[in-house]
Amino acid sequence: MNSLQFDRHGDKENSPFFEEYLQRLLEERDRLGLTEMVHDIDALMITVDPDHSISYIAELCLMTPYHYLVTLESESHWTHILRIDLNSPDLIVREVKDPNFRGIFRALNEIYPVGSQKPNSRYMGEIIRVTNLHEVEKIQQAREFRFFNQNDVRKLELPGNLAISKPSPYTHNIVAYLERNPGDLRVYALGMSTIRNDVQAAYEGAKQLQVDLRIDDLILPVDHLATRVYSQNREVAILEYLSWSSYYFWGAYNIWDQNSSTNVTKSVHQVPESKSPAKVFTANNTPYFVNHLEKLPSPTETFVRNYGPRLHHMALAVKDGERDGLENIEFVVNAITQQGKGFLLDVIGSKEQGLKQIFSNASEHSSLIIEYVQRYGSFDGFFTKENVAALTEAAGAEEGVKNTHF
């Protein structure tokens, strides 16, 4: 494997530190065999507050292609597994049973003014498929990466067949490794397995609504995951994730209008994003405390100050084409809007630019935004600079971010 063979995109200049350690870390990763052993994103993990998982699953099953598979019950959590198929990551939705339950993931929310309002609600991180769990964990520990021990994993009520990292100091996300060969089933060793009638009913209702709205065949799997971090942590957050994963640095763009940059990483294994979504990192170009001097916009840094560093949105692809005289993305958005789900702006972009995009309102259950993106023809990027500026501005104007001070 050669993780440095790929063309670079974008106009964002990185520091000499970043360029030096990008090369050194990826060369080391290849040499140690990690790139060969670490593969696709197998699952995305989300935690919600008590009594929110059923409504959130109904929301997800309307707005995404996911299906309810099973619930794993442990002492303090309900863990619901949603799946499309084995060619796309699972969604793991954990619900804390007791509102007074306290743990490390709640602590990551509580020091942030908006994040603390939903203390157990956050994106946790990714589970990545590996071919030799023991060897990967051993190598990563030798590189000074830290994991929860098995007793910690048991207390956290996370699957016992995972190797799970401590939360990142830069993104507050975790990375977990699951040993699985291609074609083998995904199994999560946790609690008692059951199909809950109330969850099944919410799922079936959402899927029937998708059919009735004629959008069930238009929404495709997850395309990319976008994390927001503090300005000073942009480069180290990217380098850290590349060290945990088998991704490479695709490139970065300055979004001058919003005083931020958008940075993209992708799998070196050249699988489609539907199988292993791209990971995007967004950060301010300047820290918050110079904004009053420079008079610059700061939606990204303001988000992080209010919610903490965390996943901001999960983007899903929409099938290229038209339905009833509308582009598919507009047909989907119109249908979902009729069900009371709001969006932050109108669909932006054009066929001439290569894609159209839109952000939903943040979910009341997870605080995550859903992005829809429809690409035309052979367009293989993730955005245009004009689109990103408009999306970032719209997200920054959302209640609780731009106009609220704590």
Short mmCIF file of N, CA, C and O in Angstrom, two decimals, residues 17 73 188 192 328 336:
data_model
loop_
_atom_site.label_atom_id
_atom_site.label_comp_id
_atom_site.label_asym_id
_atom_site.label_seq_id
_atom_site.Cartn_x
_atom_site.Cartn_y
_atom_site.Cartn_z
N PHE A 17 4.44 21.63 9.79
CA PHE A 17 4.24 20.52 10.73
C PHE A 17 3.29 19.49 10.13
O PHE A 17 3.56 18.28 10.16
N GLU A 73 -30.37 -5.31 24.81
CA GLU A 73 -30.66 -4.71 26.10
C GLU A 73 -29.56 -5.04 27.10
O GLU A 73 -29.20 -6.20 27.30
N TYR A 188 -22.48 -7.80 17.33
CA TYR A 188 -22.09 -6.93 18.43
C TYR A 188 -22.38 -7.66 19.72
O TYR A 188 -23.54 -7.92 20.06
N MET A 192 -28.83 -8.69 25.89
CA MET A 192 -29.82 -9.64 25.43
C MET A 192 -30.48 -9.12 24.16
O MET A 192 -30.94 -7.98 24.11
N ASN A 328 -34.45 14.83 -8.14
CA ASN A 328 -34.78 13.91 -7.05
C ASN A 328 -34.57 14.53 -5.67
O ASN A 328 -35.36 14.29 -4.74
N ILE A 336 -40.45 15.29 2.54
CA ILE A 336 -40.13 15.26 3.97
C ILE A 336 -40.61 16.53 4.67
O ILE A 336 -41.08 16.49 5.81
#
